[in-house]
Amino acid sequence: MFQYKGLNNNTTSFEFENKKVLITGAAGFIGAALAEAFLNGFVKSTIIGIDNMNDYYEVALKKYRLSRIKERENFNFIKGDIADKEFIDGVFEKYRPEIVINLAAQAGVRYSIINPDAYIQSNITGFFNILEACRRYMPKHLVYASSSSVYGNNKKVPYDTQDKVDNPVSLYAATKKSNELMAHAYSKLYDIPSTGLRFFTVYGPAGRPDMAYFGFTDKLLRGEKIQIFNYGKCSRDFTYIDDIVEGIIHVAGKAPLKRYTDDGLSIAPYALYNIGNSHPENLLDFVDILTDELIKAGLLKEDYNIEAYKELVPMQPGDVETTYADISPLERDFGYRPKTDLREGLKRFVNWYAEYKGRI
């Protein structure tokens, strides 16, 4: 069971045993891993998972993730869309969740350029429905996924949650910033304890096929070239899935309290944190490490020449050069920081990939 450390005066803590926890996006990469962690760590909790099972990427992978948890006695999976207000209201009315963790969203920066409607439907309308349901049923804590994308081309590093983030470079980023503003408004107006988490480049086993590490692996094993944007002059704060999940659980167990200024004005019970590895990796180095682990796993030949398969291309619309998380508030308030280094994380991904592809 996770241990909560470093409690400060601006939060209230509670255990998850005998609690009802709603996880949206439960068949997604982070959602499924989080549900499994809850089921393993808090055996008396009830997990309600919802997902629309859309085909943004292969549905078979979503079914695989669910297969690891769907038979658990205290897991209830419901297929449905958070953009369906009647559906969400029905879930809240039936289960009355005490902790709500909203991970459902249309992901992907580049996809937002070609299919913007999906982002408004899921990330704006869907999140609004979650907030409205929270207003009516008042859970102890609403935790929701934001993204490092909100920082745009911020030149100040590492990124701090106090930084100005008014210049998104993609619609996806704009919807995530909108989520933060909407959550703050509802927190202020209706005293809904809410915490936003800005995730930094999450990777690991059973991850999203549209992410670079997954797509690169697919292409290299097919003998295809991989495109490395901005001619390799990019760095990412890669954060391993287990570290993200543990961070979410630490945060979910402490809800921000309503506070007051010296002159009696109320401050919303609202918080915002980065969750990243706080150690940016150059994309060219990342590719070399991934290739090395693929060779060690026997998926590529020992004399494999990765240089012949690198194609350096210009920056794509919506991309940024660097992501780098300041996680000092996370350490201060929860005594927690991600700990998995990139090589170890990619090794675990490669081992999972070999097993998963061998079974389908």
Coordinates of N, CA, C and O in Angstrom, one line a residue, residues 29 61 65 201-220 226 238-241 283 286-287 290 294 342 345-346 348-350 352-353:
F29 N -4.0 3.9 -21.6 CA -2.7 3.5 -21.1 C -2.6 3.8 -19.6 O -2.3 2.9 -18.8
L61 N -5.6 -3.5 -28.2 CA -4.7 -3.2 -27.1 C -5.5 -2.7 -25.9 O -5.1 -3.0 -24.8
R65 N -5.5 -4.5 -22.2 CA -5.3 -3.9 -20.9 C -6.5 -4.2 -19.9 O -6.2 -4.6 -18.8
T201 N 5.3 13.3 -21.1 CA 5.7 12.2 -22.0 C 5.7 10.8 -21.3 O 6.8 10.3 -21.0
V202 N 4.6 10.3 -21.1 CA 4.4 9.0 -20.4 C 4.7 7.8 -21.3 O 4.3 7.8 -22.4
Y203 N 5.5 6.9 -20.8 CA 5.9 5.7 -21.7 C 5.9 4.5 -20.8 O 5.9 4.5 -19.6
G204 N 6.0 3.3 -21.5 CA 6.1 2.0 -20.8 C 5.3 0.9 -21.4 O 4.7 1.1 -22.5
P205 N 5.3 -0.2 -20.8 CA 4.5 -1.4 -21.3 C 3.1 -1.1 -21.5 O 2.4 -0.4 -20.7
A206 N 2.5 -1.6 -22.6 CA 1.1 -1.4 -22.9 C 0.7 0.0 -23.2 O -0.4 0.5 -23.0
G207 N 1.7 0.8 -23.6 CA 1.5 2.2 -23.9 C 0.8 2.5 -25.2 O 0.3 1.5 -25.9
R208 N 0.7 3.8 -25.6 CA 0.0 4.2 -26.8 C 0.8 3.9 -28.0 O 2.0 4.4 -28.1
P209 N 0.3 3.3 -29.0 CA 1.1 3.0 -30.3 C 1.4 4.3 -31.0 O 2.3 4.3 -31.9
D210 N 0.7 5.4 -30.8 CA 1.0 6.7 -31.5 C 2.2 7.4 -30.9 O 2.6 8.4 -31.4
M211 N 2.7 6.9 -29.7 CA 3.9 7.6 -29.1 C 5.1 7.1 -29.8 O 5.2 6.0 -30.3
A212 N 6.2 8.0 -29.7 CA 7.4 7.8 -30.5 C 8.1 6.4 -30.2 O 8.4 5.7 -31.1
Y213 N 8.2 6.1 -28.9 CA 8.9 4.9 -28.5 C 8.3 3.6 -29.1 O 8.9 2.7 -29.5
F214 N 6.9 3.6 -29.1 CA 6.2 2.5 -29.6 C 6.2 2.5 -31.2 O 6.5 1.4 -31.8
G215 N 6.0 3.6 -31.8 CA 6.0 3.7 -33.2 C 7.4 3.4 -33.8 O 7.5 2.7 -34.8
F216 N 8.4 3.9 -33.1 CA 9.8 3.6 -33.6 C 10.1 2.1 -33.5 O 10.7 1.6 -34.4
T217 N 9.7 1.5 -32.5 CA 9.9 0.0 -32.3 C 9.2 -0.7 -33.5 O 9.8 -1.6 -34.1
D218 N 8.0 -0.4 -33.7 CA 7.2 -1.0 -34.8 C 8.0 -0.9 -36.1 O 8.2 -1.9 -36.9
K219 N 8.4 0.3 -36.4 CA 9.1 0.6 -37.7 C 10.5 -0.1 -37.8 O 10.8 -0.7 -38.9
L220 N 11.2 0.0 -36.8 CA 12.6 -0.6 -36.8 C 12.5 -2.1 -37.0 O 13.3 -2.7 -37.8
I226 N 12.8 5.7 -39.4 CA 12.1 6.5 -38.4 C 12.4 8.0 -38.6 O 13.5 8.4 -38.9
F238 N 10.9 12.1 -20.4 CA 10.2 10.9 -20.4 C 9.9 10.4 -19.0 O 10.8 10.3 -18.1
T239 N 8.6 10.0 -18.7 CA 8.2 9.6 -17.4 C 7.6 8.2 -17.5 O 6.6 8.0 -18.2
Y240 N 8.1 7.3 -16.7 CA 7.7 5.9 -16.8 C 6.3 5.7 -16.2 O 6.0 6.4 -15.2
I241 N 5.5 4.8 -16.7 CA 4.1 4.7 -16.3 C 3.9 4.4 -14.8 O 3.0 5.0 -14.2
L283 N 16.4 13.3 -28.1 CA 15.7 12.3 -28.9 C 16.7 11.3 -29.6 O 16.4 10.1 -29.7
F286 N 17.8 9.0 -27.0 CA 16.7 8.1 -26.7 C 16.6 7.0 -27.7 O 16.4 5.8 -27.4
V287 N 16.7 7.3 -29.0 CA 16.7 6.3 -30.1 C 17.8 5.3 -29.9 O 17.7 4.1 -30.1
L290 N 16.9 2.9 -27.0 CA 15.9 2.0 -27.5 C 16.4 0.9 -28.4 O 16.2 -0.3 -28.2
L294 N 16.5 -3.2 -27.8 CA 16.0 -4.1 -28.8 C 17.0 -5.1 -29.2 O 16.6 -6.3 -29.4
L342 N 15.5 6.2 -17.9 CA 15.0 5.9 -19.2 C 15.4 4.5 -19.7 O 14.6 3.8 -20.3
G345 N 13.3 1.9 -18.0 CA 11.9 1.9 -18.5 C 11.8 1.4 -19.9 O 10.8 0.6 -20.2
L346 N 12.7 1.7 -20.8 CA 12.7 1.2 -22.1 C 12.9 -0.3 -22.2 O 12.4 -1.1 -23.0
R348 N 12.0 -2.5 -19.9 CA 10.7 -3.1 -19.5 C 9.7 -3.0 -20.6 O 8.9 -3.9 -20.8
F349 N 9.7 -1.9 -21.3 CA 8.8 -1.8 -22.5 C 9.1 -2.8 -23.6 O 8.3 -3.5 -24.1
V350 N 10.4 -2.9 -23.9 CA 10.8 -3.9 -24.9 C 10.5 -5.3 -24.5 O 10.0 -6.1 -25.4
W352 N 8.0 -6.3 -22.6 CA 6.6 -6.4 -22.7 C 6.2 -6.5 -24.2 O 5.4 -7.3 -24.6
Y353 N 6.8 -5.7 -25.1 CA 6.5 -5.6 -26.5 C 6.7 -7.0 -27.1 O 5.9 -7.5 -27.9

